[in-house]
mmCIF file of C-alpha atoms in Angstrom:
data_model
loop_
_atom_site.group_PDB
_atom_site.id
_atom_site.type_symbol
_atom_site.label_atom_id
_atom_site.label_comp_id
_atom_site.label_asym_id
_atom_site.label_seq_id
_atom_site.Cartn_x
_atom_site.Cartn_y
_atom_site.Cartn_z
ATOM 1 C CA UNK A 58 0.000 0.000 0.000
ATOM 2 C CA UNK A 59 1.252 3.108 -1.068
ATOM 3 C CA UNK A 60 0.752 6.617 0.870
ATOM 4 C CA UNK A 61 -1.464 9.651 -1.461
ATOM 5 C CA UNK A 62 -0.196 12.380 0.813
ATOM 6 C CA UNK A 63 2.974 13.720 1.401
ATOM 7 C CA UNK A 64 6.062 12.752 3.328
ATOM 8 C CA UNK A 65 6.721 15.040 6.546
ATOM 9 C CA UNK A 66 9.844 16.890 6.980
ATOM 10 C CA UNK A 67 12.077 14.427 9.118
ATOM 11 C CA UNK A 68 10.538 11.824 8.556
ATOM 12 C CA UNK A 69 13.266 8.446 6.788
ATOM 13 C CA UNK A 70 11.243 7.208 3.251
ATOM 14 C CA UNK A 71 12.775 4.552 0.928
ATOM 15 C CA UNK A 72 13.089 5.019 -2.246
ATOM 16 C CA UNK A 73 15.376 3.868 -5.530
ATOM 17 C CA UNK A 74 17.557 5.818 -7.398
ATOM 18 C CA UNK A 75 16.143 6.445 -11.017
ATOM 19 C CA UNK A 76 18.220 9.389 -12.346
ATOM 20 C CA UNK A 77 21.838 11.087 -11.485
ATOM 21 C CA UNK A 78 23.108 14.013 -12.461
ATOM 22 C CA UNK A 79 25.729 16.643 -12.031
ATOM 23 C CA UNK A 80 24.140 18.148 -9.261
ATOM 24 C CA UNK A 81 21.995 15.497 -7.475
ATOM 25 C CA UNK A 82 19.889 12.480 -7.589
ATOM 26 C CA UNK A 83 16.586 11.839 -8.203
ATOM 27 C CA UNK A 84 14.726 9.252 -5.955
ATOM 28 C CA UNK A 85 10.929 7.607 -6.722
ATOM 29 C CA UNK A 86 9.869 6.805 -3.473
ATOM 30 C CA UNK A 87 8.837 3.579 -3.062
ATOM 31 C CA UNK A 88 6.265 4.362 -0.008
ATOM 32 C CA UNK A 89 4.238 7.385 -2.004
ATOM 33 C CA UNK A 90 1.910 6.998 -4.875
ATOM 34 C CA UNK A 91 3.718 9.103 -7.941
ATOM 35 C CA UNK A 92 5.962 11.153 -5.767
ATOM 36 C CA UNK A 93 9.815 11.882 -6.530
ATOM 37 C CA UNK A 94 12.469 13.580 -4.607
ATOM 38 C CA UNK A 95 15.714 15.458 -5.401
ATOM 39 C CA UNK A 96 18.884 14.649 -3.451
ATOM 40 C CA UNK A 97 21.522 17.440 -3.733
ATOM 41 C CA UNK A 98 24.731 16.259 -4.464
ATOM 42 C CA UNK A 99 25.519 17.786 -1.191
ATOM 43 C CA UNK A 100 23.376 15.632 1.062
ATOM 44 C CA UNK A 101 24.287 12.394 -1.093
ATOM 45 C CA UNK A 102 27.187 11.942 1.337
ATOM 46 C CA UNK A 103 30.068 13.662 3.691
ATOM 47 C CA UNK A 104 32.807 15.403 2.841
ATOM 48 C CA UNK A 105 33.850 16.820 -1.017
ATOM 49 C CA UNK A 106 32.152 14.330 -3.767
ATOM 50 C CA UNK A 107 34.330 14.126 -7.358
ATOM 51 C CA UNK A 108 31.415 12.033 -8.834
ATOM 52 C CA UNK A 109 28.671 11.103 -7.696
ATOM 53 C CA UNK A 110 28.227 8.155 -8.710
ATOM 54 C CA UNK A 111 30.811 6.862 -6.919
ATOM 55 C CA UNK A 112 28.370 7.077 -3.962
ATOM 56 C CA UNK A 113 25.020 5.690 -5.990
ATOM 57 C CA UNK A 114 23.635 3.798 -8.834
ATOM 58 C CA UNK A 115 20.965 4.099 -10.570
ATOM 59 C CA UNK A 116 18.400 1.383 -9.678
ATOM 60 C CA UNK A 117 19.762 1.348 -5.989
ATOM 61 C CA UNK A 118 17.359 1.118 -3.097
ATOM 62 C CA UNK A 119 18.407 4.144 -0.128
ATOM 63 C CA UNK A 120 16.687 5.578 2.644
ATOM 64 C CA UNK A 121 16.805 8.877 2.765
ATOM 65 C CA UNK A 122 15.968 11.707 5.447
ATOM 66 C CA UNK A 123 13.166 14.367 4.529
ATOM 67 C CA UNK A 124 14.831 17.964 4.355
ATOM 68 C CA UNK A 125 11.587 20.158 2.786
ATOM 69 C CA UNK A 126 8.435 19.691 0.802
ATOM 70 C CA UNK A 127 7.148 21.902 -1.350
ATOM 71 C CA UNK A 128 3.674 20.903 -1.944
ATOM 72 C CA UNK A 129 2.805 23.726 -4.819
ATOM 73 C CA UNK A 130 6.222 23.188 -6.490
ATOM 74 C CA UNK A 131 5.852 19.547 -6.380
ATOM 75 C CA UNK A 132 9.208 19.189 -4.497
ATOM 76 C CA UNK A 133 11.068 17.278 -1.795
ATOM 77 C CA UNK A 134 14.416 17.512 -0.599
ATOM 78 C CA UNK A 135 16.559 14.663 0.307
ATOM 79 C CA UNK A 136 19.312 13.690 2.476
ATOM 80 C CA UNK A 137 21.077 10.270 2.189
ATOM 81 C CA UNK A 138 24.150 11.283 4.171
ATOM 82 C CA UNK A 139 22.268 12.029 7.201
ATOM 83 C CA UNK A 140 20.648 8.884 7.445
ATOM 84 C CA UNK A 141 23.613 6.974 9.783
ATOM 85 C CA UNK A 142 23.539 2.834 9.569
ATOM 86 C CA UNK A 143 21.107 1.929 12.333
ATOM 87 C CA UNK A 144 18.598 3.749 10.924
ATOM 88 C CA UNK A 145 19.098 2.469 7.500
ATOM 89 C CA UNK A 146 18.732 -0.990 8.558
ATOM 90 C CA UNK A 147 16.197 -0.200 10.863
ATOM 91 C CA UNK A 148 13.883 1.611 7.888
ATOM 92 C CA UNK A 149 14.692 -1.080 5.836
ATOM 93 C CA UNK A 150 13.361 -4.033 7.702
ATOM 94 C CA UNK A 151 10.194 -1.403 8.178
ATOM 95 C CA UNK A 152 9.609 -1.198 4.757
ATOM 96 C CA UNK A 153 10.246 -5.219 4.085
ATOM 97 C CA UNK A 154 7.888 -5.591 6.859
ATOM 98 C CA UNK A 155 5.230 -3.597 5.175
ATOM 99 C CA UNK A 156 5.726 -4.835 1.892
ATOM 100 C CA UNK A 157 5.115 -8.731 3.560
ATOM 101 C CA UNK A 158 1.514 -6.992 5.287
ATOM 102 C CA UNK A 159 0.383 -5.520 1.867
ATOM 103 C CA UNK A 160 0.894 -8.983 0.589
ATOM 104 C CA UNK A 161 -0.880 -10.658 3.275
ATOM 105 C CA UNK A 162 -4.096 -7.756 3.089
ATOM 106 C CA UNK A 163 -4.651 -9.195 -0.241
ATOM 107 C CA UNK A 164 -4.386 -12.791 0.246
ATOM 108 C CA UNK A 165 -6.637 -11.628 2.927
ATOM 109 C CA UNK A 166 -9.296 -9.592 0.869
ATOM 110 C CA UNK A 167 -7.968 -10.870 -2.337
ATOM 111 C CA UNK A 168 -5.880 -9.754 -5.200
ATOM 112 C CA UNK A 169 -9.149 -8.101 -6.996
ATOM 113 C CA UNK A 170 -9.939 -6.411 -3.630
ATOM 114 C CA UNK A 171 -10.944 -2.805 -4.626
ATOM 115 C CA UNK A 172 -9.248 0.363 -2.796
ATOM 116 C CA UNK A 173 -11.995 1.435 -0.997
ATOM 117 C CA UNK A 174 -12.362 -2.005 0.739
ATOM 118 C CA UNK A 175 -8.713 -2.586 1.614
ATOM 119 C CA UNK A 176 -8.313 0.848 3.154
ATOM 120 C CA UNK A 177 -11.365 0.517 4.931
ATOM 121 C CA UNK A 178 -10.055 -2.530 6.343
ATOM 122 C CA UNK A 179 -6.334 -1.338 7.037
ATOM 123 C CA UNK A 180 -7.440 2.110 8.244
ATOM 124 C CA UNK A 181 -9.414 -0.110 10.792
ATOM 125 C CA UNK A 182 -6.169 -2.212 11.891
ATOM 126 C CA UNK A 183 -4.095 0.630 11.943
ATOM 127 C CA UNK A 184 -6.608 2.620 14.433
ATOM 128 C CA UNK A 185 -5.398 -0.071 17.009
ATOM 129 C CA UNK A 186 -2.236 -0.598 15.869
ATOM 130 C CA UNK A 187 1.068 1.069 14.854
ATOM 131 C CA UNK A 188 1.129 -0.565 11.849
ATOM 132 C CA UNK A 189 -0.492 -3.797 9.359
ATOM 133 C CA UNK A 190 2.589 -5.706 9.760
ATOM 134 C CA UNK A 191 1.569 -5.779 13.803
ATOM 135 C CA UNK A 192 -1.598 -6.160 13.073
ATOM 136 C CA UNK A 193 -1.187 -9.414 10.968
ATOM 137 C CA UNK A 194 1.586 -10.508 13.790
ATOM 138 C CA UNK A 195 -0.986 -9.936 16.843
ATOM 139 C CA UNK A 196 -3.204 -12.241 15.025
ATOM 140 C CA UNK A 197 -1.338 -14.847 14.500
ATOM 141 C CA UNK A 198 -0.339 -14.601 17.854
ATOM 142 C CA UNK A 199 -3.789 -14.330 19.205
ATOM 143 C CA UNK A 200 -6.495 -15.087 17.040
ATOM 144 C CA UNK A 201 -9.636 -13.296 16.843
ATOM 145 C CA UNK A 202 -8.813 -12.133 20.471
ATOM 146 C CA UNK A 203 -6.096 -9.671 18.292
ATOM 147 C CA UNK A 204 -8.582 -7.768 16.545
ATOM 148 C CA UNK A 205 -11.712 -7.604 19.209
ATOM 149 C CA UNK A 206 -11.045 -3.652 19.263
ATOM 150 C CA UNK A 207 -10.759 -3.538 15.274
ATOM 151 C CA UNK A 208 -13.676 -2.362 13.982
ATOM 152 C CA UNK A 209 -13.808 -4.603 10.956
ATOM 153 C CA UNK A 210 -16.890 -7.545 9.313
ATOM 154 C CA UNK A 211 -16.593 -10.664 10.569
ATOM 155 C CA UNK A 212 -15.401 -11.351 6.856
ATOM 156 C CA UNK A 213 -12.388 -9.582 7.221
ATOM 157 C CA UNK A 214 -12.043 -10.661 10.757
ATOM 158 C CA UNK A 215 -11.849 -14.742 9.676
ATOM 159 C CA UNK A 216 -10.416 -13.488 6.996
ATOM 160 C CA UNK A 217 -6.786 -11.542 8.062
ATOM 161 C CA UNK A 218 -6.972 -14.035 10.930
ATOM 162 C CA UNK A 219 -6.378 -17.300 8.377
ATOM 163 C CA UNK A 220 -4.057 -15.400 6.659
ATOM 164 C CA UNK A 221 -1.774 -14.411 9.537
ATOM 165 C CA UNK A 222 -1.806 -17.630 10.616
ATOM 166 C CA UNK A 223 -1.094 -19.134 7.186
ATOM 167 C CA UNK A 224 1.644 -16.508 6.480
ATOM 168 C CA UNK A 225 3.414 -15.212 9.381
ATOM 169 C CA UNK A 226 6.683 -16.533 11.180
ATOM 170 C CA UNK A 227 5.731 -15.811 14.821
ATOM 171 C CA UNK A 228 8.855 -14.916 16.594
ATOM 172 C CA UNK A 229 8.794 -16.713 20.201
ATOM 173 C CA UNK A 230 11.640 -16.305 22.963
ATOM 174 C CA UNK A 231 11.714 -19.385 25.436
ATOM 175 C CA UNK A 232 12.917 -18.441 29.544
ATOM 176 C CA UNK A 233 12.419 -21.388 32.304
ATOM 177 C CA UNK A 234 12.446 -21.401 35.849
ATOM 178 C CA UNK A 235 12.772 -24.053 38.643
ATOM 179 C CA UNK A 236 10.252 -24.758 41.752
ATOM 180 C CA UNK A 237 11.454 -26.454 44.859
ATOM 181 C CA UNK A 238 8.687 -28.938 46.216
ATOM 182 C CA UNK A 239 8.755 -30.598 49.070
ATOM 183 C CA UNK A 240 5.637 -32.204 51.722
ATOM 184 C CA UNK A 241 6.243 -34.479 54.601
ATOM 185 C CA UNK A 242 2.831 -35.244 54.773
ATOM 186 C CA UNK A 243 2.365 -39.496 54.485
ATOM 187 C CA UNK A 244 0.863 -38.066 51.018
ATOM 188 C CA UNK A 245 3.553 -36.325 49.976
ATOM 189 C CA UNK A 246 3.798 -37.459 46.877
ATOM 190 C CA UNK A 247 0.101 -36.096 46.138
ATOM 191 C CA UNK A 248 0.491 -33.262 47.384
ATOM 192 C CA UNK A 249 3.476 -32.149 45.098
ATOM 193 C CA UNK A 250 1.313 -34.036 42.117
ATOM 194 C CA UNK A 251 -1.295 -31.000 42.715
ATOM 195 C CA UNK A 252 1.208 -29.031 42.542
ATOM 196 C CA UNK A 253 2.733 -29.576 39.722
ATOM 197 C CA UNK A 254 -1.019 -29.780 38.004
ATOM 198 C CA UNK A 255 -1.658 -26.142 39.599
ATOM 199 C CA UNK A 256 1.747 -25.166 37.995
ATOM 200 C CA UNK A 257 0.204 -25.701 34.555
ATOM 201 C CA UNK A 258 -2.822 -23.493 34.854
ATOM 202 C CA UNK A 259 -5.598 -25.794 33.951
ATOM 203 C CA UNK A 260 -7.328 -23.303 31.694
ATOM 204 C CA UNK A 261 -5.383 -20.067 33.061
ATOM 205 C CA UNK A 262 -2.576 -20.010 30.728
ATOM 206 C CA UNK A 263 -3.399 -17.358 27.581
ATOM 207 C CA UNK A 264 -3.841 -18.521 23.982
ATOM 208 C CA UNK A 265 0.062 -18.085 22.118
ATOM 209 C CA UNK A 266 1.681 -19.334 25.270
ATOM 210 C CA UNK A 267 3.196 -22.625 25.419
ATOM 211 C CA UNK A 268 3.966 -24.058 29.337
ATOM 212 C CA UNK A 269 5.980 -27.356 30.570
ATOM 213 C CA UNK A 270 6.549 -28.260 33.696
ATOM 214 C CA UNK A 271 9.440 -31.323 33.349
ATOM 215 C CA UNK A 272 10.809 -33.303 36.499
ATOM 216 C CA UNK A 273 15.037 -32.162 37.416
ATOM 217 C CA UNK A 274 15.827 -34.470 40.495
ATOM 218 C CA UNK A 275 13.596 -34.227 43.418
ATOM 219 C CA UNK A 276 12.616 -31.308 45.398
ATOM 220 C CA UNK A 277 13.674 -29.689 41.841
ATOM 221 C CA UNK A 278 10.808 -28.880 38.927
ATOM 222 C CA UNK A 279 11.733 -27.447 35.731
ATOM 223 C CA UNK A 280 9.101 -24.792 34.155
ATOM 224 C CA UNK A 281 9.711 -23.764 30.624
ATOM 225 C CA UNK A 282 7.875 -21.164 29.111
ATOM 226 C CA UNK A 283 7.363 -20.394 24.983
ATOM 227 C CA UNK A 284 5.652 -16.791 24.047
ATOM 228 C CA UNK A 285 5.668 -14.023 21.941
ATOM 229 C CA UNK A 286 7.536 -11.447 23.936
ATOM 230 C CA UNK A 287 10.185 -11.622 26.670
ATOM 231 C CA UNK A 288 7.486 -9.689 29.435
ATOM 232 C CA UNK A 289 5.100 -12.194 28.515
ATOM 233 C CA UNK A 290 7.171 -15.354 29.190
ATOM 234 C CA UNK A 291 8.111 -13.721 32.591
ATOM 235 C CA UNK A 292 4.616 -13.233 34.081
ATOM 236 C CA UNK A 293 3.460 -16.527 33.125
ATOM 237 C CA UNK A 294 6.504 -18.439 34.340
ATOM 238 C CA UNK A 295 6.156 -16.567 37.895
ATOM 239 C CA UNK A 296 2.726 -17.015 37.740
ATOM 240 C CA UNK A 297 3.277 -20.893 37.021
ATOM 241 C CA UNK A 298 5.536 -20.710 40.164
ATOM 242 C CA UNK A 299 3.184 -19.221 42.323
ATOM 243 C CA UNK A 300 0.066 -21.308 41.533
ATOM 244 C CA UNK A 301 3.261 -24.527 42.602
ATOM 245 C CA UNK A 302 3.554 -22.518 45.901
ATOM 246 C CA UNK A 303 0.120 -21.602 46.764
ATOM 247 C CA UNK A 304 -0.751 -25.398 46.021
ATOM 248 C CA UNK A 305 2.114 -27.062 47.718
ATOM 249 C CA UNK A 306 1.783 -24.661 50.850
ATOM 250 C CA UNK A 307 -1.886 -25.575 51.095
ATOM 251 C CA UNK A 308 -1.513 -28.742 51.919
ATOM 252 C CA UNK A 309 0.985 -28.045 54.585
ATOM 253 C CA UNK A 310 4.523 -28.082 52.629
ATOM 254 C CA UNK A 311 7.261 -26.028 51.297
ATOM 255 C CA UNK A 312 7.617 -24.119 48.017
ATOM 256 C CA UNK A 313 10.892 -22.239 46.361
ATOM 257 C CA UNK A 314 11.109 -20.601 43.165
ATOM 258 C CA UNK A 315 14.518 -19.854 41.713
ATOM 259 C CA UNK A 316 15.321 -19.055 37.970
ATOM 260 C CA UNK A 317 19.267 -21.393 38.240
ATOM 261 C CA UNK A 318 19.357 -24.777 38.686
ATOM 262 C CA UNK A 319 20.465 -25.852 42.461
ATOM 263 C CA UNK A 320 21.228 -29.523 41.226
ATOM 264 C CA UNK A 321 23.588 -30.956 38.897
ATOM 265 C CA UNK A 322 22.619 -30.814 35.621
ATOM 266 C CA UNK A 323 21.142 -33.815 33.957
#
C-alpha cells in the first residue's frame, strides 16, 4: 500500500535511485503513490564528492531523510548522508515488513480487492495498531482475540486471521524457571502431584503461550515457558511458580522458586 499524501519533513522514506546528475539524484519513493524527490549532491554523502556516482547507482534502493516539501512546487528535498547505519537498517526491515503486510491484506481480501475495501479494512487495523505488519503478527499470535477492538466484518475478521496464521513466522523467545517442592505429609507425593497440576494453569494459561513443567531431580521442577515477547514469558513463568507454591503450601509443605538450577545438571 502506497501513501497519497505527502512525506513530513524528518521523517526516513525509501526510495530507488532512477536518475543522477551533475548536481543530485533523483529518488521515486517507493512508499508514495507518484511522488519523486531530489537529493543534492551535497546531502548524497560527507565530505567533497568528485562524482557522484561513486556514492550511488541508478536502480539502488536508499533511505533517505526528509529535508523540505514543497507541496505547490511539487518538491522534496533529500538527504542520504544524514541517514547513519542503524537507521538504515532499521527503515529497511520497516519497509520489508510492510511490503510482507500488503501482501498478506490481499491474500486476505484478495488480489481483486478494490481500494476502498482494503483501506477501509487497514485504516481499521491501523486505528489499534502502529502498523499492518503488527496487526497481521498480533493475530497470528492471538487469534480473533487480536482484533476484538478492530472495527472490521466478521469477513475480514476470519479473513486476516487465516491469513496471519497461514503466512506469518511468529517470533517466540523461550525463559524457564525451577520450583522447589517438598511435603512431609504421608501423602507427599500427592500433594506435590497437585502441585505440579496447579503449575500448569488448567485453563489459566493465555492462547500463544506454550507451558511445561518437566521433572530435574527431586525437590527440583523445571518450568519452561514459549511466548511471543520476553514480558510475557516472565509473568506466566512466575505465575506458574506461584500457583506450585500456593498449592504445595496448602496442603501443609514447602515451596521455592529460583530461575538457576540448584542440582547438577542432567
Amino acid at each position: 500500500m502506497k501513501y497519497s499524501g505527502w512525506p513530513e519533513p524528518g521523517e526516513l522514506v525509501v526510495g530507488d535511485v532512477d536518475e543522477i546528475a551533475d548536481f543530485g539524484v533523483f529518488v521515486d519513493l517507493d512508499e508514495y503513490e507518484e511522488k519523486r524527490g531530489l537529493c543534492h549532491i551535497s546531502e548524497v554523502a560527507s565530505g567533497w564528492i568528485k562524482n557522484v556516482r561513486d556514492h550511488v547507482r541508478e536502480g539502488q534502493t536508499v533511505v533517505a531523510k526528509v529535508l523540505e516539501v514543497d507541496e505547490s512546487a511539487n518538491q522534496i528535498d533529500l538527504s542520504i548522508k544524514d541517514v547513519n547505519e542503524h537507521q538504515r537498517k532499521d527503515k529497511i526491515q520497516a519497509w520489508k515488513n510492510s511490503q510482507k503486510a500488503d501482501n498478506w491484506m490481499l491474500i486476505a481480501l484478495g488480489e481483486d480487492v478494490d481500494d476502498d475495501r482494503y483501506t477501509e479494512v487497514a485504516n481499521a487495523l491501523l486505528v489499534e495498531y502502529d502498523s499492518l505488519y503488527d496487526a497481521f503478527e498480533a493475530a497470528a499470535i492471538s487469534g480473533d482475540e487480536a482484533l476484538d477492538d478492530v472495527d472490521v466484518d466478521d469477513d475480514a475478521r476470519e479473513a486476516i486471521v487465516e491469513a496471519a496464521r497461514d503466512n506469518v513466522s511468529v517470533p517466540y523467545v523461550d525463559v524457564t524457571g525451577y520450583v522447589d517442592l517438598e511435603s512431609a505429609a504421608p501423602d507427599g507425593v500427592d500433594d506435590v502431584k497437585a502441585a505440579l497440576e496447579a503449575a500448569e494453569g488448567d485453563g489459566e494459561v493465555p492462547d500463544g503461550v506454550d507451558l511445561e513443567v518437566g521433572y530435574v531431580g527431586s525437590p527440583e521442577y523445571r518450568i519452561k515457558v514459549r511466548a511471543p515477547d520476553y514480558k510475557t514469558a516472565e509473568d506466566q513463568l512466575e505465575a506458574a511458580a506461584a500457583r506450585a507454591r500456593e498449592a504445595i503450601e496448602g496442603r501443609g509443605g514447602a515451596g521455592d522458586f529460583h530461575r538457576e538450577r540448584r542440582e547438577d545438571d542432567e
